[in-house]
Short mmCIF file of C-alpha atoms and ligand atoms in Angstrom, two decimals:
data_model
loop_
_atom_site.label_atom_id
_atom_site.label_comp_id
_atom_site.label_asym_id
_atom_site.label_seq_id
_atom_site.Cartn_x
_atom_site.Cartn_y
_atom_site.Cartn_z
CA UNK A 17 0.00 0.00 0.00
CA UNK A 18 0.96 3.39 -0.81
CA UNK A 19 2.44 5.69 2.79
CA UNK A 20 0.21 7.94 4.51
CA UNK A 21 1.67 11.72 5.71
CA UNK A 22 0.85 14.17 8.26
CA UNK A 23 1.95 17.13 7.01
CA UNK A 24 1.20 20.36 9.82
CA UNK A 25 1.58 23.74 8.81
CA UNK A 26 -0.32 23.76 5.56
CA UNK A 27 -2.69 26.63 5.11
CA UNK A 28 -2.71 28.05 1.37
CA UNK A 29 -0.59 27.06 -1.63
CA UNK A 30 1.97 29.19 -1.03
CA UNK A 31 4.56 27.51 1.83
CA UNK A 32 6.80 24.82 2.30
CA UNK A 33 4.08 22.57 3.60
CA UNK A 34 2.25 22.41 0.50
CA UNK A 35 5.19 21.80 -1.50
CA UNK A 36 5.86 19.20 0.46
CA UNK A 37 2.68 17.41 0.14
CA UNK A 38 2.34 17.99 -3.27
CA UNK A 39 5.48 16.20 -3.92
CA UNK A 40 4.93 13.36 -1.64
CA UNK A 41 1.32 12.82 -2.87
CA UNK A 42 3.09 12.74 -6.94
CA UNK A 43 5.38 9.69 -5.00
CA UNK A 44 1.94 8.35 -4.39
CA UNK A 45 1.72 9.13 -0.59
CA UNK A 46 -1.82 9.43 1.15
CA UNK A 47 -2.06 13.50 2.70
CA UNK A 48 -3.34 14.45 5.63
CA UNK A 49 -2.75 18.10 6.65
CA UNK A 50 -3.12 19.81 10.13
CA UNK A 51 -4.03 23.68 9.57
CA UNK A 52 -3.26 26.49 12.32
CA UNK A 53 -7.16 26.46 13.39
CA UNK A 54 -7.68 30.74 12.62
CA UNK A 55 -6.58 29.59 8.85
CA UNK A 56 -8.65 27.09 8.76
CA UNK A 57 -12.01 28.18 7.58
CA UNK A 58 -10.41 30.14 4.59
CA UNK A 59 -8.13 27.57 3.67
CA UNK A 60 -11.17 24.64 3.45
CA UNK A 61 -13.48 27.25 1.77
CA UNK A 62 -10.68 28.00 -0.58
CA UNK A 63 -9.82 24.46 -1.25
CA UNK A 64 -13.68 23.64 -1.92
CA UNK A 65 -13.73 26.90 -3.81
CA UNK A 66 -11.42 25.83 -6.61
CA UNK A 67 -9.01 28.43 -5.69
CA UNK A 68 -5.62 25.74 -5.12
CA UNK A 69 -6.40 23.56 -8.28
CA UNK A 70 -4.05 25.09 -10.20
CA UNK A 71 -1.68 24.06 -7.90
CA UNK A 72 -2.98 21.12 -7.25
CA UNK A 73 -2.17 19.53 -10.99
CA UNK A 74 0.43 16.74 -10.18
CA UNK A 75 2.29 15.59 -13.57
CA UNK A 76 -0.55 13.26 -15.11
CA UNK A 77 -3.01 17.01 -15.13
CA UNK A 78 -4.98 15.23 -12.23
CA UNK A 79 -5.88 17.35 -9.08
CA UNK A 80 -4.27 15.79 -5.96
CA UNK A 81 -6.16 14.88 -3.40
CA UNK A 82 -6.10 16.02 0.73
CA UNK A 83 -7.47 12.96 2.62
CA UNK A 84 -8.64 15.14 5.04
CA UNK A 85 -7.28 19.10 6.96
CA UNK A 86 -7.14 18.32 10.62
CA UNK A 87 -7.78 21.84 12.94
CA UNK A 88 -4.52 21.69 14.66
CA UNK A 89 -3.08 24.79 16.99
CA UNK A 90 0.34 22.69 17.86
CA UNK A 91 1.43 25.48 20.89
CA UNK A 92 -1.18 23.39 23.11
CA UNK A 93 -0.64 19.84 23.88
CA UNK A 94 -3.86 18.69 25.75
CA UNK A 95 -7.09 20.74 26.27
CA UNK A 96 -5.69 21.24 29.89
CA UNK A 97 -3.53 23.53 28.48
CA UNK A 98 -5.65 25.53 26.76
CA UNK A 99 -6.14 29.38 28.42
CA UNK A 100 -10.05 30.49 28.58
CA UNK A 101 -9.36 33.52 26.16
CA UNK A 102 -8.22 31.36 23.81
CA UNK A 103 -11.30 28.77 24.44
CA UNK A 104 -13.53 31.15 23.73
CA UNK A 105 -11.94 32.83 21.01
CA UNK A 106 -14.32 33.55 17.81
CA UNK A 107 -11.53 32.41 15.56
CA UNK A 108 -10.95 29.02 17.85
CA UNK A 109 -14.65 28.43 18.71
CA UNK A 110 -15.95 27.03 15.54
CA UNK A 111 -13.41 24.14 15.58
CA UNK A 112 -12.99 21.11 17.88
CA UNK A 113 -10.38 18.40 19.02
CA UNK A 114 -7.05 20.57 17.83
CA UNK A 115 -4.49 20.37 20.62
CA UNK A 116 -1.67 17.63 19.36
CA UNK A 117 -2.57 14.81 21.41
CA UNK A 118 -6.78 15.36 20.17
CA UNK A 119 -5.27 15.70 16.88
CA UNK A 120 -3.12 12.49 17.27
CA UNK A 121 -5.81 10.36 18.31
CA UNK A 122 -8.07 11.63 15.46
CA UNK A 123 -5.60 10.39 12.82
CA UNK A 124 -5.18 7.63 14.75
CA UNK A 125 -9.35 6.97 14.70
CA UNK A 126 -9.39 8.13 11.10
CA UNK A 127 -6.22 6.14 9.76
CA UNK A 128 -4.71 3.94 12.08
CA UNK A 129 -1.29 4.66 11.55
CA UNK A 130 0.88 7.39 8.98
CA UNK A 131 4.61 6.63 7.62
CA UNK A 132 5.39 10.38 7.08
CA UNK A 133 5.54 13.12 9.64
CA UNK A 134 6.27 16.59 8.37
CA UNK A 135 6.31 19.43 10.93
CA UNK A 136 6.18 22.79 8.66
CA UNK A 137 5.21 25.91 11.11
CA UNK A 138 6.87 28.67 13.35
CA UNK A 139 5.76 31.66 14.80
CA UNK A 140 7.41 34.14 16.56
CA UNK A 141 5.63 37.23 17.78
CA UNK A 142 8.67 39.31 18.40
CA UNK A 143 10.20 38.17 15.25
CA UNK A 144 10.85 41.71 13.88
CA UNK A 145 12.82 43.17 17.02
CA UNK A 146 16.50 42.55 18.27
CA UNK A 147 16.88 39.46 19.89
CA UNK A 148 18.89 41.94 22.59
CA UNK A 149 15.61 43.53 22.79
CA UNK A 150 13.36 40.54 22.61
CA UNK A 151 10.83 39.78 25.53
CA UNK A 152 10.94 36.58 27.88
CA UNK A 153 7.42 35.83 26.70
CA UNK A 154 8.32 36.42 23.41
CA UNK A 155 11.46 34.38 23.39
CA UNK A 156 9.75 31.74 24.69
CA UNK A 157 6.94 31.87 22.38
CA UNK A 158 8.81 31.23 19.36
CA UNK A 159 10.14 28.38 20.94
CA UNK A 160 7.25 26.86 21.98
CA UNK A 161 5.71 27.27 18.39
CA UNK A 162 8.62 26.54 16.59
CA UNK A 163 10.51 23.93 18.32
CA UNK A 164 8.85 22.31 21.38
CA UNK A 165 5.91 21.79 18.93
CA UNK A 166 8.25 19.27 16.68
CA UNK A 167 8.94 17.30 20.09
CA UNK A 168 5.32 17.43 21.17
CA UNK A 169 4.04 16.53 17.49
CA UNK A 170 6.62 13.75 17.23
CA UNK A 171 5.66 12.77 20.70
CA UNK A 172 2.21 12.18 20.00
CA UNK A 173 2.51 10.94 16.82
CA UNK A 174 5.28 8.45 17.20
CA UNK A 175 3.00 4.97 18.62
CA UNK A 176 1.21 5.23 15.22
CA UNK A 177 4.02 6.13 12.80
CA UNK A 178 4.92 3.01 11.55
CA UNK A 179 8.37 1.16 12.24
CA UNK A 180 10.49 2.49 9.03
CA UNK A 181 8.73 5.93 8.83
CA UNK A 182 10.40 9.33 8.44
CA UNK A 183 9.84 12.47 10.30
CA UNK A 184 10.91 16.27 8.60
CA UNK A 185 10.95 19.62 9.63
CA UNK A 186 11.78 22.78 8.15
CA UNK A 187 15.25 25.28 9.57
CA UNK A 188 16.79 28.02 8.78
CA UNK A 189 20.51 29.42 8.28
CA UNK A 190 19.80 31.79 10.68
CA UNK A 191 20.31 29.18 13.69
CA UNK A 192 24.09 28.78 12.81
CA UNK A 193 25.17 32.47 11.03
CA UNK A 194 23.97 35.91 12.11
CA UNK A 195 21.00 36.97 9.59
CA UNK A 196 19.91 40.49 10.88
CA UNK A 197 16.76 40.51 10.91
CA UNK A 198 15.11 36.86 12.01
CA UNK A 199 14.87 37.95 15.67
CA UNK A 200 12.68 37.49 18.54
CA UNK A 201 14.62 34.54 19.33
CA UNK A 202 13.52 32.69 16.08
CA UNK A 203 17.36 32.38 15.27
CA UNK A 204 17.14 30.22 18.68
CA UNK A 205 14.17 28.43 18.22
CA UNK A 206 15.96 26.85 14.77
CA UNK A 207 18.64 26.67 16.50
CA UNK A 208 17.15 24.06 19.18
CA UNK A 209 15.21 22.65 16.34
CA UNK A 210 18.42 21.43 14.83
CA UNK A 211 19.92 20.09 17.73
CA UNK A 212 16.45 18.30 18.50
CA UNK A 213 16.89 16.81 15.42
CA UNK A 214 19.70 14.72 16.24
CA UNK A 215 18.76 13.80 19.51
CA UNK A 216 15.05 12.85 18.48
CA UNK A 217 16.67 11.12 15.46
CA UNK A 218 18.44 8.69 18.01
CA UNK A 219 15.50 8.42 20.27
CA UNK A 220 13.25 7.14 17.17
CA UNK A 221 15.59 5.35 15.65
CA UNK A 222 16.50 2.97 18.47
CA UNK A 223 12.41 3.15 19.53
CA UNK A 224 11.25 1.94 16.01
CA UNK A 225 13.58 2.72 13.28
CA UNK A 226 12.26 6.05 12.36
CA UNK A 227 14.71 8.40 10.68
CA UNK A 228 14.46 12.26 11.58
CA UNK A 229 16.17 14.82 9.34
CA UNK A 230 15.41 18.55 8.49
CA UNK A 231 15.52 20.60 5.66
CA UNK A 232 17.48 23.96 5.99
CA UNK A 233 15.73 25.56 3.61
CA UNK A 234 16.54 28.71 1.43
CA UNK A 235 13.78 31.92 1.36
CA UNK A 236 10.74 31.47 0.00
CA UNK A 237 8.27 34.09 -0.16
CA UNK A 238 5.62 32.87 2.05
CA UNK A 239 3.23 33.86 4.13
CA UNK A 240 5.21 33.61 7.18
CA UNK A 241 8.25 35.05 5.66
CA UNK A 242 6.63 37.97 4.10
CA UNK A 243 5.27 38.85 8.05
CA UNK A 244 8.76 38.86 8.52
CA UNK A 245 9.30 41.58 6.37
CA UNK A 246 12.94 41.49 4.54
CA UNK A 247 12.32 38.24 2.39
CA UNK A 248 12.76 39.62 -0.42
CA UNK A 249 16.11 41.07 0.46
CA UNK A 250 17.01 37.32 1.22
CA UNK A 251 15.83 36.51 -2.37
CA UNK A 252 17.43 38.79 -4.25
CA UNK A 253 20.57 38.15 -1.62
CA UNK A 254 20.80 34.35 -2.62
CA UNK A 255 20.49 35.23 -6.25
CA UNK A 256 23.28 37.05 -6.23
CA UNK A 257 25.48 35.18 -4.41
CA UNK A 258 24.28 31.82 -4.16
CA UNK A 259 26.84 29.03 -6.37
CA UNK A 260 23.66 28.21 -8.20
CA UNK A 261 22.10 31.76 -9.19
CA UNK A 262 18.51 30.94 -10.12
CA UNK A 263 15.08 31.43 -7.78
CA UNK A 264 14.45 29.00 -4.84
CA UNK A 265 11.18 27.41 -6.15
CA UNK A 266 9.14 25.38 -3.05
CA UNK A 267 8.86 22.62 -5.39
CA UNK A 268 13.09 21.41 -4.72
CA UNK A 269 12.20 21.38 -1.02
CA UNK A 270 9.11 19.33 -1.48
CA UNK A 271 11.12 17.36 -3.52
CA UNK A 272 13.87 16.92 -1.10
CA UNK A 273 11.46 15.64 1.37
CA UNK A 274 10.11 13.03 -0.63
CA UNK A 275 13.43 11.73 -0.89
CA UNK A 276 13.99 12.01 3.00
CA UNK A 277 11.00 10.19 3.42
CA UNK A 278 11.72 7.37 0.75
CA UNK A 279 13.67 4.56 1.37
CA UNK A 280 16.43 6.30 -1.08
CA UNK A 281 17.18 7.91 1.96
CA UNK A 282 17.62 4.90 4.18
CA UNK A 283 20.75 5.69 6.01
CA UNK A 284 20.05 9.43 6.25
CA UNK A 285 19.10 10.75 9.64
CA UNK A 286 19.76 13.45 12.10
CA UNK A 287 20.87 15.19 9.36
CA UNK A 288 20.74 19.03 8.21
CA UNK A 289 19.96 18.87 4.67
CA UNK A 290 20.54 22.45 2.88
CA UNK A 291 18.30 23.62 0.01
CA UNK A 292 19.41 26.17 -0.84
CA UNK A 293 21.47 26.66 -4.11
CA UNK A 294 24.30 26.07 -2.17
CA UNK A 295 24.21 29.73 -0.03
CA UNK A 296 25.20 28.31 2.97
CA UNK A 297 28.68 27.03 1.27
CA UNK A 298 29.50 30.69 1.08
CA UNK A 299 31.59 32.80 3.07
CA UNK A 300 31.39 36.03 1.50
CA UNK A 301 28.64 37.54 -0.84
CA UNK A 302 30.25 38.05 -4.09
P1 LIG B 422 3.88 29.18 5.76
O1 LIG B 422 3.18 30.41 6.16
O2 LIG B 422 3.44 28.49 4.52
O3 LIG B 422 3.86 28.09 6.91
C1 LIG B 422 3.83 28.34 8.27
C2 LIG B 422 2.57 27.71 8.79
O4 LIG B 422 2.61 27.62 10.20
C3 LIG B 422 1.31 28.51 8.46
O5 LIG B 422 0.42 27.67 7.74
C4 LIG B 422 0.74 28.86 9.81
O6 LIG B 422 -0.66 28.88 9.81
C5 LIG B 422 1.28 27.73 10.65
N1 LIG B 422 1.30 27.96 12.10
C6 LIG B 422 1.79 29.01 12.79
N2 LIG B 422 1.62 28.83 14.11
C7 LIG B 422 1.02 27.62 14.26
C8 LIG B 422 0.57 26.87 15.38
N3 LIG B 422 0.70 27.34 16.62
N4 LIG B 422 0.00 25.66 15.18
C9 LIG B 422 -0.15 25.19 13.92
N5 LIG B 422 0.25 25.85 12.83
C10 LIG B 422 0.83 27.05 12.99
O7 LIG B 422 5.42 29.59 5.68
P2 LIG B 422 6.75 28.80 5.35
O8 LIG B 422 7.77 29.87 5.19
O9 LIG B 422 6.57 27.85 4.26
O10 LIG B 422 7.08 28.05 6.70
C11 LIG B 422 7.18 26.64 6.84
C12 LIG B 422 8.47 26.27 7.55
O11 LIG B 422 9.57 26.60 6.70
C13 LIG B 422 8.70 27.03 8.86
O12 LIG B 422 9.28 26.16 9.80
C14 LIG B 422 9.71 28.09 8.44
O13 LIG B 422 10.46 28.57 9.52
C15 LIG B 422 10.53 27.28 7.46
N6 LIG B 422 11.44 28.05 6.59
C16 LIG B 422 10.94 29.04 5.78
C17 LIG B 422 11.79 29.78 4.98
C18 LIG B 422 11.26 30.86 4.10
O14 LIG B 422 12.06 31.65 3.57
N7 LIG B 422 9.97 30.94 3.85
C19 LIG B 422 13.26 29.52 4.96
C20 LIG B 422 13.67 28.41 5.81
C21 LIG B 422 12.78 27.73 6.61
#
């Protein structure tokens, strides 16, 4: 039978996430995406809508499917955890069962079991000041969006991903050289994204011989990166100096992930893998 992927952080056609499942559904994977629950109603309505089939055409002109977009808000692990303003939040109300463990145990009621698990989200309120000037609360946000979230997702997930399966996220340059400009402790929360990586990639090996990598991908213009504000400064920075001076297109990273996830990739994990066109190979912008 063909695998079966949890993809989280997929809510328009635009990110990382998407490529991602676009490329593993052309290898003939299953999808199942987990959407930040306040983009949830536009991206179903949009989906339904028409508005992603263009890029939903995989190589044979057919439309690829989404098995089914699971409301997912991964800063929360349990209902427990969830703070009454956010409870009652108009843009949270409408939706049910999305901490990570709910989440889990709907895939797990749904499907059973997945292969793939793809973490592709951050968030970091304070992401436009100084990390010298960042807050404690916002510091620790980022992390807890952008890093604890892998742990908690892989947590969850990991009784139903089945022995062999693959787990991805997404990092940035920024954790290892100073970009000016990723702040509010964002450069940190990669940073202990990466060095989960290896240490969850030993954990879940030795547990059940899953493999854990992730991509250190190049800028993309995004919705999340275009919050940030200077992406396309980092575009037209890696075009110029980049070995391989062409645009970063979403569809090498998805691309790259379906070969992390394959057996191709067998050997391959706790690994960074760069995408890049090379930039990080640089040491001076020429
Ligand atoms: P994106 O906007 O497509 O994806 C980020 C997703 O995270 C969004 O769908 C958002 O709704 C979701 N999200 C935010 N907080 C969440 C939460 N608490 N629970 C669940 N979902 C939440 O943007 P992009 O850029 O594709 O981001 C995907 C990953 O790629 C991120 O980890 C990002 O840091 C990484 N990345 C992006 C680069 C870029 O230049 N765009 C470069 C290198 C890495």
């Amino acid at each position: 039978r063909g695998k079966r992927a949890f993809i989280a952080g997929v809510a328009d056609d635009n990110g990382y996430g998407w490529a991602i499942a676009k490329s593993l559904a052309q290898a003939g994977a299953e999808i199942l995406v987990g959407t930040w629950v306040p983009a949830l109603n536009i991206f179903e309505s949009s989906l339904r809508r028409g508005k992603f089939d263009e890029s939903r055409k995989l190589q044979d002109g057919s439309l690829f499917e989404i098995a089914k977009v699971y409301p997912l808000d991964a800063v929360y692990d349990t209902p427990e955890d969830v703070p009454e303003d956010v409870k009652t939040n108009k843009r949270y109300a409408g939706a049910k069962n999305w901490t990570v463990k709910e989440v889990v145990e709907s895939v797990k009621n749904d499907f059973g079991t997945i292969d793939i698990l793809v973490h592709s989200l951050a968030n970091g309120p304070e992401v436009s000041k100084l990390l010298s000037e960042t807050s404690r609360k916002g510091y620790l946000a980022a992390l807890s969006a952008s890093s604890y979230s892998y742990i908690s997702l892989l947590k969850h997930f990991l009784p139903i991903i089945n022995p062999g399966g693959a787990s991805l996220s997404l990092t940035y340059i920024a954790s290892e050289r100073i970009i000016p400009g990723y702040g509010g402790g964002m450069s940190s929360a990669k940073a202990a994204l990466e060095s989960d990586t290896r240490v969850l990639a030993f954990e879940a090996g030795r547990k059940k011989r899953i493999r854990v990598n992730t991509i250190s991908a190049g800028p993309l213009g995004s919705r999340a990166a275009k919050a940030i504000g200077f992406i396309d400064t980092m575009i037209d920075y890696s075009f110029t100096n980049a070995p391989i001076q062409k645009e970063l297109n979403a569809e090498e990273v998805g691309n790259t992930a379906a070969f992390l996830a394959s057996p191709l990739a067998s050997a391959i994990t706790g690994a960074v893998i760069y995408v890049d066109n090379g930039l990080n190979a640089m040491g001076v912008g020429v």
